[in-house]
């Protein structure tokens, strides 16, 4: 069966739920046993998937994890409470005092903050590298480099990384490759490109309706699963039953939503390219993007998130343009049904791509008609010109 078909049915098991195609919400903390011996037997009749306490999961979360592992192409998945929890649990599970981490300079802002403020206190050193370094990353790998973290495209400026080349260099030195694959959900198969651990902010496209916080960690080996799951359990990062159920429901339609939002986003991006107010549109699917060839090689599609850079403009004009949007609401998240805009801050403009200092606006294109979204943006450009 093809991938979209497998996603629809993965983790469903209606025979377990009296015919219900979507698993019910299991709300459980305490799991009781009939005897001391039975409590020791993790595979006993009163157990589901070795769970002894609700923090380790429920049948609902196990169904969700099975489905996400199918989507990502991995062997095991762990559900956690947010995308950032997926990042922090993974890094703390794979690194220890004295280790060295190579982190892409285009990473999500809170990832950088965690490295600088928390990992540093644990005696773990982080070096930031140019996302376009490719095989040259071999020159930065040290004997104590244990993890190379990639995020492709980069947050804010959307550089595409040569992950196969980076993974080859990392593996040759005995390091693991961890990917924030939220943008590439369903269109970038991480494990076929050398990634060892793939992370999702499932809050975004998997949930898809802007109403739940959720993260996932997918691996392709039992050893990595044990290491990362241990960190998740130790920090208490388990996901709530209601959120997992919402994620499982959203997952069933993610393929069709992604395709429509990608197509709509590309239409908006092409329109922006023709605007005199716009200096650059950073969308990897555009042939003008400097990493377009890499995107074509490694991705089967894309999503709805991209950025554009304006020519220099006064702050009051910029704010008048953005504040007046009707359909593009101002919000930091993405992946839901609604369109969003945000003027990116310095934390998303650290790479060489964004050193001009010009305003950068990140757009998430939702499920509205793209012609209506273009009209909203056009009215914004009119406000930009109309200010005295």
Short mmCIF file of the C-alpha atoms (twelve columns), coordinates in Angstrom:
data_MODEL
# 
_entry.id   MODEL 
# 
loop_
_atom_site.group_PDB 
_atom_site.id 
_atom_site.type_symbol 
_atom_site.label_atom_id 
_atom_site.label_alt_id 
_atom_site.label_comp_id 
_atom_site.label_asym_id 
_atom_site.label_seq_id 
_atom_site.Cartn_x 
_atom_site.Cartn_y 
_atom_site.Cartn_z 
_atom_site.pdbx_PDB_model_num 
ATOM 1   C CA . UNK A 1   0.000   0.000   0.000  1 
ATOM 2   C CA . UNK A 2   1.087   3.552   -0.664 1 
ATOM 3   C CA . UNK A 3   2.079   5.923   2.106  1 
ATOM 4   C CA . UNK A 4   -1.161  7.931   2.254  1 
ATOM 5   C CA . UNK A 5   -3.176  4.727   2.609  1 
ATOM 6   C CA . UNK A 6   -0.939  3.443   5.396  1 
ATOM 7   C CA . UNK A 7   -1.293  6.714   7.315  1 
ATOM 8   C CA . UNK A 8   -5.088  6.403   7.225  1 
ATOM 9   C CA . UNK A 9   -5.051  2.946   8.822  1 
ATOM 10  C CA . UNK A 10  -1.886  2.906   10.990 1 
ATOM 11  C CA . UNK A 11  -2.716  2.520   14.682 1 
ATOM 12  C CA . UNK A 12  -6.450  2.212   14.028 1 
ATOM 13  C CA . UNK A 13  -7.213  -1.428  15.053 1 
ATOM 14  C CA . UNK A 14  -11.024 -1.204  15.200 1 
ATOM 15  C CA . UNK A 15  -11.105 -4.844  16.326 1 
ATOM 16  C CA . UNK A 16  -9.692  -3.665  19.668 1 
ATOM 17  C CA . UNK A 17  -12.271 -0.920  20.176 1 
ATOM 18  C CA . UNK A 18  -15.571 -2.656  19.401 1 
ATOM 19  C CA . UNK A 19  -15.386 -1.524  15.769 1 
ATOM 20  C CA . UNK A 20  -14.560 2.146   16.370 1 
ATOM 21  C CA . UNK A 21  -12.189 3.316   13.599 1 
ATOM 22  C CA . UNK A 22  -10.597 5.959   15.828 1 
ATOM 23  C CA . UNK A 23  -9.263  4.665   19.167 1 
ATOM 24  C CA . UNK A 24  -11.078 6.105   22.187 1 
ATOM 25  C CA . UNK A 25  -9.471  8.420   24.705 1 
ATOM 26  C CA . UNK A 26  -7.934  6.421   27.536 1 
ATOM 27  C CA . UNK A 27  -7.568  8.538   30.669 1 
ATOM 28  C CA . UNK A 28  -5.326  6.634   33.035 1 
ATOM 29  C CA . UNK A 29  -2.712  7.333   35.680 1 
ATOM 30  C CA . UNK A 30  -2.784  4.326   38.007 1 
ATOM 31  C CA . UNK A 31  -2.522  0.826   36.521 1 
ATOM 32  C CA . UNK A 32  -3.379  -1.809  39.117 1 
ATOM 33  C CA . UNK A 33  -2.260  -5.431  39.328 1 
ATOM 34  C CA . UNK A 34  -3.929  -8.422  40.964 1 
ATOM 35  C CA . UNK A 35  -0.714  -9.572  42.659 1 
ATOM 36  C CA . UNK A 36  2.944   -8.714  43.287 1 
ATOM 37  C CA . UNK A 37  3.982   -11.339 40.745 1 
ATOM 38  C CA . UNK A 38  1.648   -9.878  38.125 1 
ATOM 39  C CA . UNK A 39  3.008   -6.403  38.831 1 
ATOM 40  C CA . UNK A 40  6.489   -7.671  37.963 1 
ATOM 41  C CA . UNK A 41  5.248   -9.245  34.742 1 
ATOM 42  C CA . UNK A 42  5.282   -6.379  32.224 1 
ATOM 43  C CA . UNK A 43  3.755   -8.618  29.592 1 
ATOM 44  C CA . UNK A 44  0.975   -9.942  31.785 1 
ATOM 45  C CA . UNK A 45  -2.708  -9.938  30.856 1 
ATOM 46  C CA . UNK A 46  -3.388  -6.642  32.622 1 
ATOM 47  C CA . UNK A 47  -0.646  -4.785  30.760 1 
ATOM 48  C CA . UNK A 48  -0.647  -2.848  27.510 1 
ATOM 49  C CA . UNK A 49  2.756   -2.346  25.863 1 
ATOM 50  C CA . UNK A 50  4.735   -2.662  29.113 1 
ATOM 51  C CA . UNK A 51  2.959   0.272   30.774 1 
ATOM 52  C CA . UNK A 52  2.950   0.310   34.564 1 
ATOM 53  C CA . UNK A 53  1.900   3.950   35.080 1 
ATOM 54  C CA . UNK A 54  0.016   6.511   32.985 1 
ATOM 55  C CA . UNK A 55  3.127   8.644   32.506 1 
ATOM 56  C CA . UNK A 56  4.452   5.904   30.217 1 
ATOM 57  C CA . UNK A 57  1.430   6.019   27.925 1 
ATOM 58  C CA . UNK A 58  -2.020  4.600   27.308 1 
ATOM 59  C CA . UNK A 59  -3.585  2.622   24.453 1 
ATOM 60  C CA . UNK A 60  -4.467  5.989   22.888 1 
ATOM 61  C CA . UNK A 61  -0.882  7.221   22.886 1 
ATOM 62  C CA . UNK A 62  0.395   3.841   21.664 1 
ATOM 63  C CA . UNK A 63  -1.975  4.037   18.689 1 
ATOM 64  C CA . UNK A 64  -0.812  7.573   17.929 1 
ATOM 65  C CA . UNK A 65  2.852   6.591   18.196 1 
ATOM 66  C CA . UNK A 66  2.335   3.676   15.843 1 
ATOM 67  C CA . UNK A 67  0.728   5.956   13.257 1 
ATOM 68  C CA . UNK A 68  3.451   8.638   13.467 1 
ATOM 69  C CA . UNK A 69  6.198   6.033   13.155 1 
ATOM 70  C CA . UNK A 70  4.495   4.936   9.929  1 
ATOM 71  C CA . UNK A 71  4.347   8.519   8.652  1 
ATOM 72  C CA . UNK A 72  8.017   9.210   9.442  1 
ATOM 73  C CA . UNK A 73  9.252   5.810   8.271  1 
ATOM 74  C CA . UNK A 74  10.705  4.850   11.667 1 
ATOM 75  C CA . UNK A 75  10.428  1.830   13.923 1 
ATOM 76  C CA . UNK A 76  9.374   3.505   17.184 1 
ATOM 77  C CA . UNK A 77  7.804   6.809   18.207 1 
ATOM 78  C CA . UNK A 78  7.383   8.590   21.541 1 
ATOM 79  C CA . UNK A 79  4.658   11.182  22.112 1 
ATOM 80  C CA . UNK A 80  5.516   14.167  24.321 1 
ATOM 81  C CA . UNK A 81  3.785   17.350  25.397 1 
ATOM 82  C CA . UNK A 82  5.191   19.770  22.811 1 
ATOM 83  C CA . UNK A 83  7.701   20.161  20.015 1 
ATOM 84  C CA . UNK A 84  10.171  21.763  22.402 1 
ATOM 85  C CA . UNK A 85  9.767   18.821  24.783 1 
ATOM 86  C CA . UNK A 86  10.729  16.542  21.882 1 
ATOM 87  C CA . UNK A 87  13.887  18.594  21.323 1 
ATOM 88  C CA . UNK A 88  14.943  18.865  24.963 1 
ATOM 89  C CA . UNK A 89  14.159  15.237  25.858 1 
ATOM 90  C CA . UNK A 90  16.136  13.980  22.869 1 
ATOM 91  C CA . UNK A 91  19.195  16.134  23.497 1 
ATOM 92  C CA . UNK A 92  19.312  15.329  27.208 1 
ATOM 93  C CA . UNK A 93  18.828  11.645  26.451 1 
ATOM 94  C CA . UNK A 94  21.704  11.500  23.958 1 
ATOM 95  C CA . UNK A 95  24.219  13.909  25.551 1 
ATOM 96  C CA . UNK A 96  26.081  13.996  28.838 1 
ATOM 97  C CA . UNK A 97  28.651  16.153  30.589 1 
ATOM 98  C CA . UNK A 98  31.739  16.674  28.447 1 
ATOM 99  C CA . UNK A 99  29.959  16.018  25.149 1 
ATOM 100 C CA . UNK A 100 29.933  18.364  22.170 1 
ATOM 101 C CA . UNK A 101 26.856  19.247  20.075 1 
ATOM 102 C CA . UNK A 102 26.889  20.658  16.549 1 
ATOM 103 C CA . UNK A 103 23.755  22.742  16.063 1 
ATOM 104 C CA . UNK A 104 22.601  24.375  12.840 1 
ATOM 105 C CA . UNK A 105 22.703  28.167  13.039 1 
ATOM 106 C CA . UNK A 106 19.251  28.218  11.457 1 
ATOM 107 C CA . UNK A 107 17.543  26.356  14.285 1 
ATOM 108 C CA . UNK A 108 14.258  27.208  15.990 1 
ATOM 109 C CA . UNK A 109 14.836  30.020  18.495 1 
ATOM 110 C CA . UNK A 110 13.915  28.081  21.669 1 
ATOM 111 C CA . UNK A 111 16.290  25.280  20.585 1 
ATOM 112 C CA . UNK A 112 19.144  27.789  20.647 1 
ATOM 113 C CA . UNK A 113 18.007  29.118  23.998 1 
ATOM 114 C CA . UNK A 114 17.950  25.606  25.471 1 
ATOM 115 C CA . UNK A 115 21.478  24.925  24.231 1 
ATOM 116 C CA . UNK A 116 22.840  28.214  25.530 1 
ATOM 117 C CA . UNK A 117 21.003  28.322  28.861 1 
ATOM 118 C CA . UNK A 118 20.481  24.690  29.869 1 
ATOM 119 C CA . UNK A 119 22.900  22.350  28.093 1 
ATOM 120 C CA . UNK A 120 25.755  24.694  28.942 1 
ATOM 121 C CA . UNK A 121 24.939  24.303  32.661 1 
ATOM 122 C CA . UNK A 122 25.222  20.538  32.223 1 
ATOM 123 C CA . UNK A 123 28.735  20.885  30.834 1 
ATOM 124 C CA . UNK A 124 27.681  20.242  27.226 1 
ATOM 125 C CA . UNK A 125 29.236  22.554  24.646 1 
ATOM 126 C CA . UNK A 126 27.346  23.703  21.540 1 
ATOM 127 C CA . UNK A 127 28.913  24.931  18.305 1 
ATOM 128 C CA . UNK A 128 26.658  26.580  15.726 1 
ATOM 129 C CA . UNK A 129 27.412  25.879  12.087 1 
ATOM 130 C CA . UNK A 130 26.351  27.349  8.742  1 
ATOM 131 C CA . UNK A 131 23.303  25.371  7.570  1 
ATOM 132 C CA . UNK A 132 24.794  25.232  4.070  1 
ATOM 133 C CA . UNK A 133 28.051  23.639  5.231  1 
ATOM 134 C CA . UNK A 134 27.249  20.193  3.791  1 
ATOM 135 C CA . UNK A 135 30.145  17.712  3.888  1 
ATOM 136 C CA . UNK A 136 32.355  20.470  5.276  1 
ATOM 137 C CA . UNK A 137 30.887  19.745  8.683  1 
ATOM 138 C CA . UNK A 138 33.535  17.037  9.004  1 
ATOM 139 C CA . UNK A 139 36.011  19.810  9.863  1 
ATOM 140 C CA . UNK A 140 33.933  20.790  12.910 1 
ATOM 141 C CA . UNK A 141 33.462  17.328  14.359 1 
ATOM 142 C CA . UNK A 142 35.541  16.635  17.466 1 
ATOM 143 C CA . UNK A 143 36.285  13.358  19.247 1 
ATOM 144 C CA . UNK A 144 33.573  14.262  21.793 1 
ATOM 145 C CA . UNK A 145 30.948  15.351  19.223 1 
ATOM 146 C CA . UNK A 146 28.020  13.054  19.914 1 
ATOM 147 C CA . UNK A 147 25.126  14.738  18.079 1 
ATOM 148 C CA . UNK A 148 24.762  16.778  14.902 1 
ATOM 149 C CA . UNK A 149 21.420  18.599  14.854 1 
ATOM 150 C CA . UNK A 150 19.834  19.588  11.541 1 
ATOM 151 C CA . UNK A 151 16.740  21.570  10.660 1 
ATOM 152 C CA . UNK A 152 15.889  21.762  6.989  1 
ATOM 153 C CA . UNK A 153 14.641  24.226  5.947  1 
ATOM 154 C CA . UNK A 154 15.987  26.634  8.547  1 
ATOM 155 C CA . UNK A 155 13.580  28.577  10.719 1 
ATOM 156 C CA . UNK A 156 12.890  31.989  9.268  1 
ATOM 157 C CA . UNK A 157 15.280  32.012  6.321  1 
ATOM 158 C CA . UNK A 158 14.606  28.529  4.903  1 
ATOM 159 C CA . UNK A 159 18.034  27.263  3.870  1 
ATOM 160 C CA . UNK A 160 17.929  23.621  2.757  1 
ATOM 161 C CA . UNK A 161 20.639  21.464  4.308  1 
ATOM 162 C CA . UNK A 162 22.517  18.684  2.530  1 
ATOM 163 C CA . UNK A 163 21.488  16.164  5.159  1 
ATOM 164 C CA . UNK A 164 22.874  13.041  3.413  1 
ATOM 165 C CA . UNK A 165 26.339  14.655  3.255  1 
ATOM 166 C CA . UNK A 166 26.121  15.843  6.855  1 
ATOM 167 C CA . UNK A 167 24.921  12.423  8.025  1 
ATOM 168 C CA . UNK A 168 27.762  10.633  6.211  1 
ATOM 169 C CA . UNK A 169 30.342  12.820  7.944  1 
ATOM 170 C CA . UNK A 170 28.647  12.468  11.331 1 
ATOM 171 C CA . UNK A 171 28.328  8.699   11.141 1 
ATOM 172 C CA . UNK A 172 31.941  8.329   10.018 1 
ATOM 173 C CA . UNK A 173 32.921  10.016  13.273 1 
ATOM 174 C CA . UNK A 174 30.486  8.027   15.423 1 
ATOM 175 C CA . UNK A 175 27.998  10.886  15.948 1 
ATOM 176 C CA . UNK A 176 24.226  10.708  15.716 1 
ATOM 177 C CA . UNK A 177 22.069  12.927  13.489 1 
ATOM 178 C CA . UNK A 178 18.939  14.471  14.989 1 
ATOM 179 C CA . UNK A 179 16.512  16.343  12.711 1 
ATOM 180 C CA . UNK A 180 13.734  18.790  13.451 1 
ATOM 181 C CA . UNK A 181 11.575  17.579  10.561 1 
ATOM 182 C CA . UNK A 182 8.407   19.580  11.245 1 
ATOM 183 C CA . UNK A 183 8.508   21.450  7.897  1 
ATOM 184 C CA . UNK A 184 9.273   18.235  6.011  1 
ATOM 185 C CA . UNK A 185 6.487   16.137  7.536  1 
ATOM 186 C CA . UNK A 186 5.491   13.489  5.011  1 
ATOM 187 C CA . UNK A 187 7.642   15.003  2.244  1 
ATOM 188 C CA . UNK A 188 11.126  14.341  3.630  1 
ATOM 189 C CA . UNK A 189 11.762  10.753  4.713  1 
ATOM 190 C CA . UNK A 190 14.423  11.302  7.367  1 
ATOM 191 C CA . UNK A 191 15.709  7.764   7.857  1 
ATOM 192 C CA . UNK A 192 16.350  7.211   4.167  1 
ATOM 193 C CA . UNK A 193 18.623  10.278  4.218  1 
ATOM 194 C CA . UNK A 194 20.766  9.265   7.194  1 
ATOM 195 C CA . UNK A 195 18.850  10.777  10.125 1 
ATOM 196 C CA . UNK A 196 18.856  8.774   13.373 1 
ATOM 197 C CA . UNK A 197 16.159  10.666  15.315 1 
ATOM 198 C CA . UNK A 198 13.356  12.713  13.735 1 
ATOM 199 C CA . UNK A 199 11.410  15.276  15.747 1 
ATOM 200 C CA . UNK A 200 8.028   16.819  15.075 1 
ATOM 201 C CA . UNK A 201 6.232   19.746  16.634 1 
ATOM 202 C CA . UNK A 202 2.993   17.797  16.228 1 
ATOM 203 C CA . UNK A 203 1.208   20.918  17.463 1 
ATOM 204 C CA . UNK A 204 1.575   22.096  13.864 1 
ATOM 205 C CA . UNK A 205 0.449   19.922  10.928 1 
ATOM 206 C CA . UNK A 206 -0.307  16.671  12.745 1 
ATOM 207 C CA . UNK A 207 -2.862  18.230  15.089 1 
ATOM 208 C CA . UNK A 208 -3.733  20.635  12.281 1 
ATOM 209 C CA . UNK A 209 -6.433  22.625  14.077 1 
ATOM 210 C CA . UNK A 210 -4.488  24.913  16.440 1 
ATOM 211 C CA . UNK A 211 -6.086  23.402  19.535 1 
ATOM 212 C CA . UNK A 212 -3.502  21.109  21.143 1 
ATOM 213 C CA . UNK A 213 0.167   21.059  22.160 1 
ATOM 214 C CA . UNK A 214 1.995   17.887  21.115 1 
ATOM 215 C CA . UNK A 215 5.418   16.632  20.043 1 
ATOM 216 C CA . UNK A 216 6.858   13.396  18.689 1 
ATOM 217 C CA . UNK A 217 10.244  11.696  18.692 1 
ATOM 218 C CA . UNK A 218 10.703  8.974   16.076 1 
ATOM 219 C CA . UNK A 219 13.704  6.645   15.926 1 
ATOM 220 C CA . UNK A 220 14.773  3.679   13.848 1 
ATOM 221 C CA . UNK A 221 16.404  1.411   16.425 1 
ATOM 222 C CA . UNK A 222 15.470  -0.209  19.724 1 
ATOM 223 C CA . UNK A 223 18.607  1.176   21.368 1 
ATOM 224 C CA . UNK A 224 17.795  4.804   20.560 1 
ATOM 225 C CA . UNK A 225 14.183  4.220   21.558 1 
ATOM 226 C CA . UNK A 226 15.274  3.017   25.003 1 
ATOM 227 C CA . UNK A 227 17.675  5.935   25.505 1 
ATOM 228 C CA . UNK A 228 15.223  8.639   24.504 1 
ATOM 229 C CA . UNK A 229 12.172  7.103   26.151 1 
ATOM 230 C CA . UNK A 230 14.128  6.929   29.392 1 
ATOM 231 C CA . UNK A 231 14.773  10.672  29.182 1 
ATOM 232 C CA . UNK A 232 11.113  11.379  28.412 1 
ATOM 233 C CA . UNK A 233 9.975   9.357   31.438 1 
ATOM 234 C CA . UNK A 234 12.589  10.896  33.725 1 
ATOM 235 C CA . UNK A 235 11.563  14.460  32.887 1 
ATOM 236 C CA . UNK A 236 7.840   13.670  32.937 1 
ATOM 237 C CA . UNK A 237 7.344   14.845  29.363 1 
ATOM 238 C CA . UNK A 238 4.416   12.539  28.605 1 
ATOM 239 C CA . UNK A 239 1.598   13.824  26.416 1 
ATOM 240 C CA . UNK A 240 -1.966  14.130  27.690 1 
ATOM 241 C CA . UNK A 241 -4.601  11.678  26.492 1 
ATOM 242 C CA . UNK A 242 -6.873  14.330  24.981 1 
ATOM 243 C CA . UNK A 243 -4.000  15.932  23.063 1 
ATOM 244 C CA . UNK A 244 -2.833  12.570  21.724 1 
ATOM 245 C CA . UNK A 245 -6.365  11.786  20.548 1 
ATOM 246 C CA . UNK A 246 -6.554  15.144  18.756 1 
ATOM 247 C CA . UNK A 247 -3.194  14.409  17.152 1 
ATOM 248 C CA . UNK A 248 -4.382  10.997  15.976 1 
ATOM 249 C CA . UNK A 249 -7.543  12.508  14.517 1 
ATOM 250 C CA . UNK A 250 -5.595  15.239  12.732 1 
ATOM 251 C CA . UNK A 251 -3.076  12.774  11.363 1 
ATOM 252 C CA . UNK A 252 -5.719  11.081  9.221  1 
ATOM 253 C CA . UNK A 253 -6.158  14.178  7.045  1 
ATOM 254 C CA . UNK A 254 -2.606  15.540  7.132  1 
ATOM 255 C CA . UNK A 255 -1.687  14.389  3.618  1 
ATOM 256 C CA . UNK A 256 -4.536  16.193  1.876  1 
ATOM 257 C CA . UNK A 257 -4.118  19.313  4.023  1 
ATOM 258 C CA . UNK A 258 -0.399  19.473  3.315  1 
ATOM 259 C CA . UNK A 259 -0.924  19.169  -0.426 1 
ATOM 260 C CA . UNK A 260 -3.529  21.921  -0.548 1 
ATOM 261 C CA . UNK A 261 -1.573  24.254  1.733  1 
ATOM 262 C CA . UNK A 262 1.612   23.672  -0.230 1 
ATOM 263 C CA . UNK A 263 -0.125  24.485  -3.510 1 
ATOM 264 C CA . UNK A 264 -1.792  27.583  -2.064 1 
ATOM 265 C CA . UNK A 265 1.427   28.724  -0.410 1 
ATOM 266 C CA . UNK A 266 3.364   28.372  -3.640 1 
ATOM 267 C CA . UNK A 267 0.757   30.463  -5.466 1 
ATOM 268 C CA . UNK A 268 1.078   33.198  -2.844 1 
ATOM 269 C CA . UNK A 269 4.888   33.005  -2.942 1 
ATOM 270 C CA . UNK A 270 4.957   33.408  -6.732 1 
ATOM 271 C CA . UNK A 271 2.655   36.414  -6.486 1 
ATOM 272 C CA . UNK A 272 4.924   37.987  -3.872 1 
ATOM 273 C CA . UNK A 273 7.926   37.525  -6.150 1 
ATOM 274 C CA . UNK A 274 6.377   39.939  -8.624 1 
ATOM 275 C CA . UNK A 275 5.747   42.678  -6.059 1 
ATOM 276 C CA . UNK A 276 8.071   45.716  -6.229 1 
ATOM 277 C CA . UNK A 277 8.039   46.004  -2.415 1 
ATOM 278 C CA . UNK A 278 9.566   42.515  -2.026 1 
ATOM 279 C CA . UNK A 279 13.305  41.963  -2.244 1 
ATOM 280 C CA . UNK A 280 13.400  38.173  -1.784 1 
ATOM 281 C CA . UNK A 281 10.975  35.297  -1.263 1 
ATOM 282 C CA . UNK A 282 12.492  32.404  0.691  1 
ATOM 283 C CA . UNK A 283 10.527  29.352  -0.435 1 
ATOM 284 C CA . UNK A 284 12.578  26.239  -1.340 1 
ATOM 285 C CA . UNK A 285 10.133  25.183  -4.067 1 
ATOM 286 C CA . UNK A 286 10.815  28.347  -6.069 1 
ATOM 287 C CA . UNK A 287 13.507  27.880  -8.758 1 
ATOM 288 C CA . UNK A 288 15.046  31.171  -7.600 1 
ATOM 289 C CA . UNK A 289 15.804  29.754  -4.160 1 
ATOM 290 C CA . UNK A 290 19.551  29.046  -3.884 1 
ATOM 291 C CA . UNK A 291 18.904  25.549  -2.503 1 
ATOM 292 C CA . UNK A 292 16.118  24.630  -4.909 1 
ATOM 293 C CA . UNK A 293 18.120  21.751  -6.430 1 
ATOM 294 C CA . UNK A 294 18.651  20.192  -2.983 1 
ATOM 295 C CA . UNK A 295 14.957  20.532  -2.238 1 
ATOM 296 C CA . UNK A 296 14.109  18.792  -5.511 1 
ATOM 297 C CA . UNK A 297 16.563  15.998  -4.756 1 
ATOM 298 C CA . UNK A 298 15.507  15.244  -1.182 1 
ATOM 299 C CA . UNK A 299 11.863  16.333  -0.806 1 
ATOM 300 C CA . UNK A 300 8.722   15.030  -2.474 1 
ATOM 301 C CA . UNK A 301 6.769   18.194  -1.685 1 
ATOM 302 C CA . UNK A 302 6.569   20.939  0.886  1 
ATOM 303 C CA . UNK A 303 4.278   22.775  3.233  1 
ATOM 304 C CA . UNK A 304 2.720   26.175  3.745  1 
ATOM 305 C CA . UNK A 305 5.469   28.025  5.619  1 
ATOM 306 C CA . UNK A 306 7.884   30.491  4.002  1 
ATOM 307 C CA . UNK A 307 9.253   34.016  4.410  1 
ATOM 308 C CA . UNK A 308 9.772   37.113  2.346  1 
ATOM 309 C CA . UNK A 309 12.132  40.048  2.782  1 
ATOM 310 C CA . UNK A 310 11.039  43.613  2.113  1 
ATOM 311 C CA . UNK A 311 13.115  46.470  0.805  1 
ATOM 312 C CA . UNK A 312 14.090  48.858  3.634  1 
ATOM 313 C CA . UNK A 313 10.980  50.414  5.134  1 
ATOM 314 C CA . UNK A 314 10.199  52.509  8.219  1 
ATOM 315 C CA . UNK A 315 8.874   50.590  11.205 1 
ATOM 316 C CA . UNK A 316 5.561   52.452  11.350 1 
ATOM 317 C CA . UNK A 317 4.862   51.600  7.702  1 
ATOM 318 C CA . UNK A 318 5.714   47.948  8.285  1 
ATOM 319 C CA . UNK A 319 3.422   47.717  11.299 1 
ATOM 320 C CA . UNK A 320 0.577   49.447  9.476  1 
ATOM 321 C CA . UNK A 321 0.879   46.905  6.677  1 
ATOM 322 C CA . UNK A 322 0.878   43.858  8.959  1 
ATOM 323 C CA . UNK A 323 -1.533  45.096  11.646 1 
ATOM 324 C CA . UNK A 324 -4.219  45.651  9.038  1 
ATOM 325 C CA . UNK A 325 -4.278  42.108  7.664  1 
ATOM 326 C CA . UNK A 326 -7.719  40.484  7.908  1 
ATOM 327 C CA . UNK A 327 -7.020  36.866  6.969  1 
ATOM 328 C CA . UNK A 328 -3.365  36.635  7.974  1 
ATOM 329 C CA . UNK A 329 -3.687  36.764  11.740 1 
ATOM 330 C CA . UNK A 330 -0.651  37.542  13.884 1 
ATOM 331 C CA . UNK A 331 0.526   34.356  15.571 1 
ATOM 332 C CA . UNK A 332 3.775   32.485  16.196 1 
ATOM 333 C CA . UNK A 333 2.549   28.996  15.392 1 
ATOM 334 C CA . UNK A 334 1.762   27.396  12.028 1 
ATOM 335 C CA . UNK A 335 0.337   24.235  10.509 1 
ATOM 336 C CA . UNK A 336 -3.299  24.897  11.379 1 
ATOM 337 C CA . UNK A 337 -6.221  25.636  9.074  1 
ATOM 338 C CA . UNK A 338 -5.879  29.414  9.476  1 
ATOM 339 C CA . UNK A 339 -3.308  31.697  7.839  1 
ATOM 340 C CA . UNK A 340 -0.765  33.454  10.050 1 
ATOM 341 C CA . UNK A 341 1.873   36.139  9.713  1 
ATOM 342 C CA . UNK A 342 4.716   37.208  11.972 1 
ATOM 343 C CA . UNK A 343 7.477   39.778  11.643 1 
ATOM 344 C CA . UNK A 344 10.486  37.657  12.500 1 
ATOM 345 C CA . UNK A 345 12.839  38.662  15.285 1 
ATOM 346 C CA . UNK A 346 16.604  38.421  15.541 1 
ATOM 347 C CA . UNK A 347 16.395  34.852  16.822 1 
ATOM 348 C CA . UNK A 348 15.251  33.781  13.352 1 
ATOM 349 C CA . UNK A 349 17.707  35.956  11.429 1 
ATOM 350 C CA . UNK A 350 21.104  34.726  12.552 1 
ATOM 351 C CA . UNK A 351 22.146  33.021  9.338  1 
ATOM 352 C CA . UNK A 352 24.034  34.753  6.556  1 
ATOM 353 C CA . UNK A 353 20.846  34.860  4.481  1 
ATOM 354 C CA . UNK A 354 19.286  37.477  6.746  1 
ATOM 355 C CA . UNK A 355 22.156  39.787  7.615  1 
ATOM 356 C CA . UNK A 356 20.762  42.713  5.596  1 
ATOM 357 C CA . UNK A 357 18.675  43.978  8.500  1 
ATOM 358 C CA . UNK A 358 15.624  44.374  6.240  1 
ATOM 359 C CA . UNK A 359 12.189  43.376  7.548  1 
ATOM 360 C CA . UNK A 360 11.364  39.672  7.188  1 
ATOM 361 C CA . UNK A 361 7.776   38.449  7.315  1 
ATOM 362 C CA . UNK A 362 7.019   34.767  7.811  1 
ATOM 363 C CA . UNK A 363 3.739   33.518  6.390  1 
ATOM 364 C CA . UNK A 364 1.785   30.365  7.101  1 
ATOM 365 C CA . UNK A 365 -0.793  29.792  4.378  1 
ATOM 366 C CA . UNK A 366 -3.895  28.079  5.670  1 
ATOM 367 C CA . UNK A 367 -6.882  26.503  3.965  1 
ATOM 368 C CA . UNK A 368 -8.505  29.736  2.800  1 
ATOM 369 C CA . UNK A 369 -8.821  30.406  -0.926 1 
ATOM 370 C CA . UNK A 370 -5.383  31.650  -2.039 1 
ATOM 371 C CA . UNK A 371 -6.936  34.449  -4.107 1 
ATOM 372 C CA . UNK A 372 -8.483  35.863  -0.928 1 
ATOM 373 C CA . UNK A 373 -5.123  35.662  0.812  1 
ATOM 374 C CA . UNK A 374 -3.436  37.474  -2.074 1 
ATOM 375 C CA . UNK A 375 -6.072  40.209  -1.864 1 
ATOM 376 C CA . UNK A 376 -5.340  40.564  1.867  1 
ATOM 377 C CA . UNK A 377 -1.612  40.951  1.156  1 
ATOM 378 C CA . UNK A 378 -2.298  43.391  -1.673 1 
ATOM 379 C CA . UNK A 379 -4.306  45.626  0.651  1 
ATOM 380 C CA . UNK A 380 -1.373  45.489  3.053  1 
ATOM 381 C CA . UNK A 381 1.010   46.781  0.394  1 
ATOM 382 C CA . UNK A 382 -1.467  49.590  -0.288 1 
ATOM 383 C CA . UNK A 383 -1.280  50.598  3.387  1 
ATOM 384 C CA . UNK A 384 2.506   50.493  3.164  1 
ATOM 385 C CA . UNK A 385 2.388   53.119  0.402  1 
ATOM 386 C CA . UNK A 386 -0.434  55.244  1.781  1 
ATOM 387 C CA . UNK A 387 1.292   56.351  4.992  1 
ATOM 388 C CA . UNK A 388 2.698   59.868  4.773  1 
# 
